[in-house]
PDB file of C-alpha atoms and ligand atoms in Angstrom:
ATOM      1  CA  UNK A   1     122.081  96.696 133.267  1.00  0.00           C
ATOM      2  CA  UNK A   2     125.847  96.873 131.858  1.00  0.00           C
ATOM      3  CA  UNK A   3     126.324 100.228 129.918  1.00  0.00           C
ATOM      4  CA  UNK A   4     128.284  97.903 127.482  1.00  0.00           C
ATOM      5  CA  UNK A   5     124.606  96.608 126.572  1.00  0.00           C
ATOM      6  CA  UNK A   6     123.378 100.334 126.603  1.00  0.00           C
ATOM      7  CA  UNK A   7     125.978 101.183 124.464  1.00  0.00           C
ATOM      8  CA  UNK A   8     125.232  98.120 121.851  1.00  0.00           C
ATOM      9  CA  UNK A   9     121.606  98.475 121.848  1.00  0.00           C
ATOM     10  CA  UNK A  10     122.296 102.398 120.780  1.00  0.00           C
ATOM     11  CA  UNK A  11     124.555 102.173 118.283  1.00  0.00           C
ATOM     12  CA  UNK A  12     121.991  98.925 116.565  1.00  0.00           C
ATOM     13  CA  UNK A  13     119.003 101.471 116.979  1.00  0.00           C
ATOM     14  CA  UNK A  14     121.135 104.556 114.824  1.00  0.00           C
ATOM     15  CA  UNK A  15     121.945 102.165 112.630  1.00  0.00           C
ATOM     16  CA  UNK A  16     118.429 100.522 112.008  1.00  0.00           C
ATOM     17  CA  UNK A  17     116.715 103.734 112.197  1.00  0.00           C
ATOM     18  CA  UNK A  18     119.189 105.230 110.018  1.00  0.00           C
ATOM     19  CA  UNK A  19     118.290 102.062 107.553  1.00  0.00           C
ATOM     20  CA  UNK A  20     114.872 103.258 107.858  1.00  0.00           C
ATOM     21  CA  UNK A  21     115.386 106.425 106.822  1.00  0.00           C
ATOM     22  CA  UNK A  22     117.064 105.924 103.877  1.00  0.00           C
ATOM     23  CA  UNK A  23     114.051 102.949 102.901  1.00  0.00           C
ATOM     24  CA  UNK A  24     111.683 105.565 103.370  1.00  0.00           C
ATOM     25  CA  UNK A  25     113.197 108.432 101.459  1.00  0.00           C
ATOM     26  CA  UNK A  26     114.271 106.156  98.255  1.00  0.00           C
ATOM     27  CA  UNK A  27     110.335 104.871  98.688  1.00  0.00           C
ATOM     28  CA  UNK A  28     109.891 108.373  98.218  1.00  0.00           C
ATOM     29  CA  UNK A  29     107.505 108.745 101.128  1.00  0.00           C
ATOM     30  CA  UNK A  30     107.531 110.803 104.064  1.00  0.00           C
ATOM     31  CA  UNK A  31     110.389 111.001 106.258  1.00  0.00           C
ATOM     32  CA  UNK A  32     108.320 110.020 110.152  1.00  0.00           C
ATOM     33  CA  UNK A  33     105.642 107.774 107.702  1.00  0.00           C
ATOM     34  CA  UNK A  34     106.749 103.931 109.371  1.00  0.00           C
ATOM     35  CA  UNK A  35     106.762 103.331 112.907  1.00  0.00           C
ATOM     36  CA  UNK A  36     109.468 101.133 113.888  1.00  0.00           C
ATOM     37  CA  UNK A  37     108.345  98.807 116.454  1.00  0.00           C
ATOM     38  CA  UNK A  38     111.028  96.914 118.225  1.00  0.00           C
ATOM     39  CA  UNK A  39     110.533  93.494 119.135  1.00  0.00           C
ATOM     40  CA  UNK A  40     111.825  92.581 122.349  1.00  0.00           C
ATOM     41  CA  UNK A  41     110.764  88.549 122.436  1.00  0.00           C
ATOM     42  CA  UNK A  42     113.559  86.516 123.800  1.00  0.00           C
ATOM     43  CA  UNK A  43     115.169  89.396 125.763  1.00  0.00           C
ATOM     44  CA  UNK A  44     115.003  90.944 129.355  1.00  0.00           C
ATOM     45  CA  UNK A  45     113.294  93.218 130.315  1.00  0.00           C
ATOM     46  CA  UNK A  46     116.207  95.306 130.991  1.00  0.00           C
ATOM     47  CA  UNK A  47     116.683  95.523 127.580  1.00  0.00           C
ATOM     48  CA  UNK A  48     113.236  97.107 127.477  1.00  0.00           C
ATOM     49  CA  UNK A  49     114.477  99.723 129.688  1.00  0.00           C
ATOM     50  CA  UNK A  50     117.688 100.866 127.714  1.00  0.00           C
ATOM     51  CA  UNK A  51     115.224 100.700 124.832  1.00  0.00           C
ATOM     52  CA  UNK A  52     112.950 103.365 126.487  1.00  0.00           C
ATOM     53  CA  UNK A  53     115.789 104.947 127.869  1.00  0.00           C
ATOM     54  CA  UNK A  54     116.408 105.504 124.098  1.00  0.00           C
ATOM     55  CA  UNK A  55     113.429 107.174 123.358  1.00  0.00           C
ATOM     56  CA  UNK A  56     111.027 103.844 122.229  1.00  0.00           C
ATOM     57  CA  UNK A  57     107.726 103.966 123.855  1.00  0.00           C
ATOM     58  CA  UNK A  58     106.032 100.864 121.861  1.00  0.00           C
ATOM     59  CA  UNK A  59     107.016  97.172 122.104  1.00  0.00           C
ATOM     60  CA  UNK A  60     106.636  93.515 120.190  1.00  0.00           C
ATOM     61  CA  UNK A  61     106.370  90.170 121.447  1.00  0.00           C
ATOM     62  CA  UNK A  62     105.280  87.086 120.162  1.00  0.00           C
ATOM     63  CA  UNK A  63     104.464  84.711 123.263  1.00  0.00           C
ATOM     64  CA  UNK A  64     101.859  85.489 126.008  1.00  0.00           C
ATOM     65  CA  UNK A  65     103.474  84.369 128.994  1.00  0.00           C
ATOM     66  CA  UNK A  66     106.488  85.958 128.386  1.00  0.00           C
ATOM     67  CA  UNK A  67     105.399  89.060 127.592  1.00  0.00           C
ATOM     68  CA  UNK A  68     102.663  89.473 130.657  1.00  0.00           C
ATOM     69  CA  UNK A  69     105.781  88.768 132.938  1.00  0.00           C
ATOM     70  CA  UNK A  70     107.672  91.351 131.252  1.00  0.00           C
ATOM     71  CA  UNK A  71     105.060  93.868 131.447  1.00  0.00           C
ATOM     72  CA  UNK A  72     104.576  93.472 134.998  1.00  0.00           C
ATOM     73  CA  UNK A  73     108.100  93.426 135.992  1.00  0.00           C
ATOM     74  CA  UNK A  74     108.370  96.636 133.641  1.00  0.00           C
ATOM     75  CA  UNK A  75     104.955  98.287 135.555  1.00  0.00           C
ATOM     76  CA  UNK A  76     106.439  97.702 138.847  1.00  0.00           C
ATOM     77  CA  UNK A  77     109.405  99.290 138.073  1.00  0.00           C
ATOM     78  CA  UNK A  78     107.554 102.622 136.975  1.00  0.00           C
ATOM     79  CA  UNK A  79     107.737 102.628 133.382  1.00  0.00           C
ATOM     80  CA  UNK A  80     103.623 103.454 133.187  1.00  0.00           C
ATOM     81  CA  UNK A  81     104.297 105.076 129.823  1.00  0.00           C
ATOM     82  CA  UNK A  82     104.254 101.639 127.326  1.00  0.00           C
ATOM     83  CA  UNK A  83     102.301 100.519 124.355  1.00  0.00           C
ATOM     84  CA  UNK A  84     102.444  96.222 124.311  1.00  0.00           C
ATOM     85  CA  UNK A  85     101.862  94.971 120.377  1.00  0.00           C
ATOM     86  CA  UNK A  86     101.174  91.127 120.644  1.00  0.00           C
ATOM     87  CA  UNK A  87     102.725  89.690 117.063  1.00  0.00           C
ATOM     88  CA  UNK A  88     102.834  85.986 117.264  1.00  0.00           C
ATOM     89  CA  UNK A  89     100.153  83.539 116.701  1.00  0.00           C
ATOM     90  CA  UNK A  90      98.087  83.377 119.363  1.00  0.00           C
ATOM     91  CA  UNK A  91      95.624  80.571 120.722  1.00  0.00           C
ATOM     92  CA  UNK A  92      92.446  81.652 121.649  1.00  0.00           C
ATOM     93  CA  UNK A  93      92.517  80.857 125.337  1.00  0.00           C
ATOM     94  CA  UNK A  94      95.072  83.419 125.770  1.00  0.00           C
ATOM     95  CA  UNK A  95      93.156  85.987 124.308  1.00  0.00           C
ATOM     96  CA  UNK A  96      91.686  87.122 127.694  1.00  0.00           C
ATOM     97  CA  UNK A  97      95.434  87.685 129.353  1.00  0.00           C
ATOM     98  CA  UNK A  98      96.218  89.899 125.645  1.00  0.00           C
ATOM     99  CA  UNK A  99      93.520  91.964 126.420  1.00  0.00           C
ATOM    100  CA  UNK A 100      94.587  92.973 129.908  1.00  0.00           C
ATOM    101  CA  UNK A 101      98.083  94.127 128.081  1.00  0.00           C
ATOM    102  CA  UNK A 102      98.062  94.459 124.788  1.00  0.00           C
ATOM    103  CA  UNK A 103      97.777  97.858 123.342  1.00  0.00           C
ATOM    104  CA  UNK A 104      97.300  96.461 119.730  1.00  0.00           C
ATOM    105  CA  UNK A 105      97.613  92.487 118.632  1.00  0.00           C
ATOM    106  CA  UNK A 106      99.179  91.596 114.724  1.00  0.00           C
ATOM    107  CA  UNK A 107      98.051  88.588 114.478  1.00  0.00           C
ATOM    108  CA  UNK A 108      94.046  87.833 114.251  1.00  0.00           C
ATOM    109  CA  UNK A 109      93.384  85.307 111.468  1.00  0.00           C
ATOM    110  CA  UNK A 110      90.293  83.765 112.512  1.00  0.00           C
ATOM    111  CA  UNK A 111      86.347  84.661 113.999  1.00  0.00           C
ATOM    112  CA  UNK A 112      86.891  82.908 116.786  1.00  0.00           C
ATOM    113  CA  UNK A 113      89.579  84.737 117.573  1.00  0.00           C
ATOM    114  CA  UNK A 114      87.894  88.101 116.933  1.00  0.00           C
ATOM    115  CA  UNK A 115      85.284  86.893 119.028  1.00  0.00           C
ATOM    116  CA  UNK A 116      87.458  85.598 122.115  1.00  0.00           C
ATOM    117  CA  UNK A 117      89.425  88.926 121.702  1.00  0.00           C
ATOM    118  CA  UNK A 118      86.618  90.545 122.086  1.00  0.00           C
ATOM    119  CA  UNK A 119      85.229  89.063 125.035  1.00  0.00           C
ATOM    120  CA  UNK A 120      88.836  89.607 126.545  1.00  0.00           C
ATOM    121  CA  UNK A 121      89.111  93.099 125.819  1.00  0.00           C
ATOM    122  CA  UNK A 122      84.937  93.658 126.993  1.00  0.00           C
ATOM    123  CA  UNK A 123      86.022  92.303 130.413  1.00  0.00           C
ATOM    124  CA  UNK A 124      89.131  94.284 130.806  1.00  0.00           C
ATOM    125  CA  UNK A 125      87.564  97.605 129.710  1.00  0.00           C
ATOM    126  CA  UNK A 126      84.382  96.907 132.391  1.00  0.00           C
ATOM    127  CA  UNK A 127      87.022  95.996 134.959  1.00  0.00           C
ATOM    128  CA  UNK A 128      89.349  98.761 134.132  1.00  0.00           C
ATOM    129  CA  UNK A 129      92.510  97.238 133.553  1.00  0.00           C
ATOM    130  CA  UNK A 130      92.502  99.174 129.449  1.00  0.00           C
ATOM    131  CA  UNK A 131      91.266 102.502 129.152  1.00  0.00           C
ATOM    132  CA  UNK A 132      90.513 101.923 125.057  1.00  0.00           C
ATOM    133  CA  UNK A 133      89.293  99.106 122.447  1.00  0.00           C
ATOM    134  CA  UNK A 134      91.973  96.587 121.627  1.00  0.00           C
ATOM    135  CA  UNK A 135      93.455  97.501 117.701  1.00  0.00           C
ATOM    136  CA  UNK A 136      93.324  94.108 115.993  1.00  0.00           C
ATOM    137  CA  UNK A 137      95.457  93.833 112.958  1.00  0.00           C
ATOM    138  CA  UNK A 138      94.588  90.880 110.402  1.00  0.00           C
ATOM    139  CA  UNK A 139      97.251  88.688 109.733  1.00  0.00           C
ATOM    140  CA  UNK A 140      97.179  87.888 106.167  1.00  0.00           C
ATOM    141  CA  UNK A 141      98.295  84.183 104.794  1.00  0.00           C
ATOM    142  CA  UNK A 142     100.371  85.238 101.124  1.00  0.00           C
ATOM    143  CA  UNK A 143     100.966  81.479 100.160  1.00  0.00           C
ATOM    144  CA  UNK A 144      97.478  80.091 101.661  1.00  0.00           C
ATOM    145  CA  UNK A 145      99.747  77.405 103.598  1.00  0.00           C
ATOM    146  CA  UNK A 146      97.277  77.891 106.579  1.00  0.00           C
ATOM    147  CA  UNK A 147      99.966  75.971 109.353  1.00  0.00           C
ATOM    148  CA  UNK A 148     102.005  79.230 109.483  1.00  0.00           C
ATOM    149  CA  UNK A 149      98.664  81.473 110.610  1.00  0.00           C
ATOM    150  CA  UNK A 150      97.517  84.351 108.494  1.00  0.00           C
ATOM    151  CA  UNK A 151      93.971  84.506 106.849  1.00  0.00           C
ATOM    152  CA  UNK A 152      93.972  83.559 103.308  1.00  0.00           C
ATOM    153  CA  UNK A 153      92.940  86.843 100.916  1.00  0.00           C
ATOM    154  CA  UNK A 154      89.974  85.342  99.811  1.00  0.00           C
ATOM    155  CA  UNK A 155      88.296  85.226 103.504  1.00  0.00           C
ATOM    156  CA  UNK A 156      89.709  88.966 104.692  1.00  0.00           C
ATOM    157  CA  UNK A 157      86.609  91.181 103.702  1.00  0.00           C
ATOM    158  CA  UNK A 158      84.183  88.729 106.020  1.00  0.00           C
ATOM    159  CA  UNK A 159      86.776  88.971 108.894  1.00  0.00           C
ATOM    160  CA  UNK A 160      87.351  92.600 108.807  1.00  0.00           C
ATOM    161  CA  UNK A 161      83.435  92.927 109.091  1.00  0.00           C
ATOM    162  CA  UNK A 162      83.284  90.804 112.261  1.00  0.00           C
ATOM    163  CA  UNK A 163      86.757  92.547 113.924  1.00  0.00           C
ATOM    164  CA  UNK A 164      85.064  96.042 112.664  1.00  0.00           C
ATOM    165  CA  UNK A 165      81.648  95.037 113.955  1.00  0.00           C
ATOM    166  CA  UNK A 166      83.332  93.943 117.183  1.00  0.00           C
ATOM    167  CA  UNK A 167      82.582  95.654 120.628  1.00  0.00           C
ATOM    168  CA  UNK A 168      85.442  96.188 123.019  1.00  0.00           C
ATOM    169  CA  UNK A 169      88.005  95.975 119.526  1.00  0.00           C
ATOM    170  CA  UNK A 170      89.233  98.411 116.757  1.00  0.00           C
ATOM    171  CA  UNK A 171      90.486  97.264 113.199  1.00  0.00           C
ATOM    172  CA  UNK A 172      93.457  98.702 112.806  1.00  0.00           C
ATOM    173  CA  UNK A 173      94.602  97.706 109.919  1.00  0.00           C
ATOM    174  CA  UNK A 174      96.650  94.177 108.102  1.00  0.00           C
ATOM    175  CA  UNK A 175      99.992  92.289 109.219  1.00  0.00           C
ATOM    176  CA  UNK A 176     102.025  89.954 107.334  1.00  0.00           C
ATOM    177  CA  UNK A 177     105.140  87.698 107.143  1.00  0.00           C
ATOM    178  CA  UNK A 178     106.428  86.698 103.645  1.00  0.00           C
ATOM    179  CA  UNK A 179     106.481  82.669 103.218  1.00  0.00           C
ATOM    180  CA  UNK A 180     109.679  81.103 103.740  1.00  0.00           C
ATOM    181  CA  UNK A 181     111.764  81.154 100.618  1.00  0.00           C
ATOM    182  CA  UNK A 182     108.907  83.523  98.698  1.00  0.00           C
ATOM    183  CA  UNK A 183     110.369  86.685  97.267  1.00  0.00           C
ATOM    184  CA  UNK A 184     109.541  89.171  99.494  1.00  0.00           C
ATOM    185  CA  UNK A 185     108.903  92.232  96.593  1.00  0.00           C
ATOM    186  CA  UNK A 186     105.831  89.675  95.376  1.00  0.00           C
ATOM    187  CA  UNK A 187     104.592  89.285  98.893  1.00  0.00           C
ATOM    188  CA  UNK A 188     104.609  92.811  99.739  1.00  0.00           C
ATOM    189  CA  UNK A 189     103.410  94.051  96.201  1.00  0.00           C
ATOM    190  CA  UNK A 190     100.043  91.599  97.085  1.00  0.00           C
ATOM    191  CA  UNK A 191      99.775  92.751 101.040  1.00  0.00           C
ATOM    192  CA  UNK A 192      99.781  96.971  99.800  1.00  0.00           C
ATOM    193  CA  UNK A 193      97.268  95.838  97.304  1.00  0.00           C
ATOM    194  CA  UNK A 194      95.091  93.982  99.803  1.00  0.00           C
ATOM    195  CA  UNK A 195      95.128  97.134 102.133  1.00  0.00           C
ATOM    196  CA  UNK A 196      94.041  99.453  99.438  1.00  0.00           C
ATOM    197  CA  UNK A 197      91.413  97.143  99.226  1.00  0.00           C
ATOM    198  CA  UNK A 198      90.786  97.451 102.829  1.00  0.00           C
ATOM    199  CA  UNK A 199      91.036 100.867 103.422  1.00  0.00           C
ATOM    200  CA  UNK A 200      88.093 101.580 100.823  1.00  0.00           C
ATOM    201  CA  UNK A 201      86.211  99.828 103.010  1.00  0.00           C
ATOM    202  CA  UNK A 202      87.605 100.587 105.915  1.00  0.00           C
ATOM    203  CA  UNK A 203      89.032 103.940 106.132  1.00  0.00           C
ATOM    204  CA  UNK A 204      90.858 103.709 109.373  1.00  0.00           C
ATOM    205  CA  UNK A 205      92.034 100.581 109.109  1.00  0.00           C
ATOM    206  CA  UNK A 206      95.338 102.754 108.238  1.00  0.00           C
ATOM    207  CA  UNK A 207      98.295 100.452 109.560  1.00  0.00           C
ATOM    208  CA  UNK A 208     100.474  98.286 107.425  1.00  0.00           C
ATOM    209  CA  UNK A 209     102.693  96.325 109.588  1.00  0.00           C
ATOM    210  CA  UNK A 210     105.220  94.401 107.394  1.00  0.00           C
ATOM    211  CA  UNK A 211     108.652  94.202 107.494  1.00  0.00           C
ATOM    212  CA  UNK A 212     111.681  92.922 109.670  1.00  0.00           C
ATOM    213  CA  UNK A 213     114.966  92.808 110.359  1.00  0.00           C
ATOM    214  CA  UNK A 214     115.609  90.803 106.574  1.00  0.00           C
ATOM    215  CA  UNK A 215     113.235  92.477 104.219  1.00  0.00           C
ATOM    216  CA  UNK A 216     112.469  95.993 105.696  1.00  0.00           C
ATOM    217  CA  UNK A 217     113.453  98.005 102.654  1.00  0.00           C
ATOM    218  CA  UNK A 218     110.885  95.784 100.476  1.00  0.00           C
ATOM    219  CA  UNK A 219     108.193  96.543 102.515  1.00  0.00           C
ATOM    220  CA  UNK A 220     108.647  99.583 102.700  1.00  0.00           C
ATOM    221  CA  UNK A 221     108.558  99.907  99.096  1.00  0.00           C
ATOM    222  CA  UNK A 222     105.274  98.558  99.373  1.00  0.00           C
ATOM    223  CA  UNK A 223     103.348 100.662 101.773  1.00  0.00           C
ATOM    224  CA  UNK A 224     104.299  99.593 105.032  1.00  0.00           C
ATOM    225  CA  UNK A 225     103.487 102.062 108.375  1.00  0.00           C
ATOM    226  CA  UNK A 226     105.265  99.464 110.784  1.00  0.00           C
ATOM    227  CA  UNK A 227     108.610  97.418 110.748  1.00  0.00           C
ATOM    228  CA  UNK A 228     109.191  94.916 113.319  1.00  0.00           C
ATOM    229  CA  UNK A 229     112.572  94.945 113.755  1.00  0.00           C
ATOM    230  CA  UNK A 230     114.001  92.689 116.217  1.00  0.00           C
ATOM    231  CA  UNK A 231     117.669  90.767 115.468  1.00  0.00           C
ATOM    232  CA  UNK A 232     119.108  93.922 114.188  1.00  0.00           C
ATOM    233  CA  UNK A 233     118.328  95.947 117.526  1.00  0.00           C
ATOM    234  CA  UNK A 234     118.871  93.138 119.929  1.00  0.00           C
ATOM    235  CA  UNK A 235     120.949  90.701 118.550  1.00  0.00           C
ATOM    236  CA  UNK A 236     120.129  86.631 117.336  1.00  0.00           C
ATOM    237  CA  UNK A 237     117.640  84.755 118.984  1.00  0.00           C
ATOM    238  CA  UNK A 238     118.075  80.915 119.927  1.00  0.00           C
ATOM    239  CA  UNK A 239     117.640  78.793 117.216  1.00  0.00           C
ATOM    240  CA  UNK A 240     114.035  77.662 118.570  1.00  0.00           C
ATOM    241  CA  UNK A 241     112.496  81.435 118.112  1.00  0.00           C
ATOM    242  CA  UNK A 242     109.597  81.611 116.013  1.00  0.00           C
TER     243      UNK A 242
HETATM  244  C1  LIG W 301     110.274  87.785 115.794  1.00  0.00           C
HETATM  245  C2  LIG W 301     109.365  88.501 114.876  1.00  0.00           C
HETATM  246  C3  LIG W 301     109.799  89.657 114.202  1.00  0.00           C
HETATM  247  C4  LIG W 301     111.212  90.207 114.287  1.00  0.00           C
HETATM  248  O1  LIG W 301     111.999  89.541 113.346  1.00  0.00           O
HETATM  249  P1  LIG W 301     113.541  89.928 113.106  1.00  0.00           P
HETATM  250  O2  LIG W 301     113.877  89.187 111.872  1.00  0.00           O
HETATM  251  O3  LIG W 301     114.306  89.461 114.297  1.00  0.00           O
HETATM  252  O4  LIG W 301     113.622  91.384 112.937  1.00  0.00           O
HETATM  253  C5  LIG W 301     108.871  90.303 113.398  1.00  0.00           C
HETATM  254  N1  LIG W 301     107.606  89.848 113.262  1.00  0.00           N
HETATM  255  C6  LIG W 301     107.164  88.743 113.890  1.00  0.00           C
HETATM  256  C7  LIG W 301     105.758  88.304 113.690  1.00  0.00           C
HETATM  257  C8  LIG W 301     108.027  88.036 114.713  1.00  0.00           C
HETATM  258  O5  LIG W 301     107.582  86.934 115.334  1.00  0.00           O
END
């Protein structure tokens, strides 16, 4: 790894968590209250490593494949001391290979992917490749446009029963993006509201994650407990990135 990435990476993460700090404090919440989860999708794993090197112990990525190969390569190396979150949308027959890494996964928006998560995390708990249930977070649609993922407000109380209910999982709490082109204050102000909701129900269902690189200070604003910050650590992504 060049030190001239080292020394990039550092200065972007004291200037994002700098960001961060200031979000929080004009939120008027507690300075240490959002987790800022970098999201390494797209990059090596030796980026990882200047990452950790840096302090960061917890991780996003949005494609299954990738990721696995990353937390292997990571494993081998020694670095025993990770927390995966899976973020992007996720097909159900790749549920079983999320469980095995996975620490928590962002994006549940349907039954039968509580269910196959499930089943995945089950199997890796009775073969001991996880020590402790799977934290789902439900992705929440804001515009109902259901092609972009996310489960529309309506349906969240029956699907927070069923990832509750769920052996082998843990509901953790909500996720959302904003729609393209929606104002992101409206978004958020809705999402905040929905976890109140939630949370009666739910009590520990206590993460918000909401927030990126674009719209961090919004969220924020609105209650998030996670950013997922990954352009403004790492850099653009190709064009293709979802
Ligand atoms: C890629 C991605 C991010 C990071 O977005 P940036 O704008 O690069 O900070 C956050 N959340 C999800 C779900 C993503 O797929």
């Amino acid at each position: 790894m060049s030190d001239e990435r080292a020394t990039q990476i550092a200065t972007a993460l004291a200037g994002v968590r700098e960001r961060l700090d200031r979000a929080v404090a004009a939120a008027g919440r507690a300075a240490g209250e959002v987790q800022l989860l970098p999201v390494t999708k797209f990059f090596p794993a030796s980026d990882v490593r200047i990452l950790h090197d840096l302090g960061c112990r917890e991780f996003g990525e949005s494609r299954e494949q990738e990721a696995s190969a990353k937390v292997a390569e990571l494993r081998d190396a020694g670095l025993a001391d990770l927390r995966w979150h899976m973020i992007g949308r996720l097909q159900r027959n790749k549920a079983r290979a999320v469980a095995r890494w996975a620490f928590a996964v962002h994006s549940v928006d349907s039954d039968r992917l509580v269910d196959a998560l499930a089943a995945g995390a089950v199997a890796a708990l009775d073969a001991g490749e996880r020590a402790e249930p799977l934290r789902v977070l439900l992705q929440v649609s804001l515009d109902g446009d259901p092609t972009r993922g996310g489960v529309p407000l309506a349906d969240l109380p029956v699907l927070a029963e069923r990832a509750a209910g769920a052996d082998g999982l843990t509901l953790a709490g909500l996720m959302a993006v904003p729609p393209l082109g929606a104002d992101p204050d409206a978004a958020f102000a809705s999402l905040g509201a929905a976890h109140q909701d939630l949370m009666r129900v739910h009590p520990r269902a206590r993460t918000l994650s909401a927030g990126m690189t674009g719209d961090l200070e919004s969220a924020v604003r609105h209650g998030s407990t996670c950013v997922r910050v990954g352009t403004a650590l790492l850099g653009s992504r190709p064009i293709t990135s979802k």
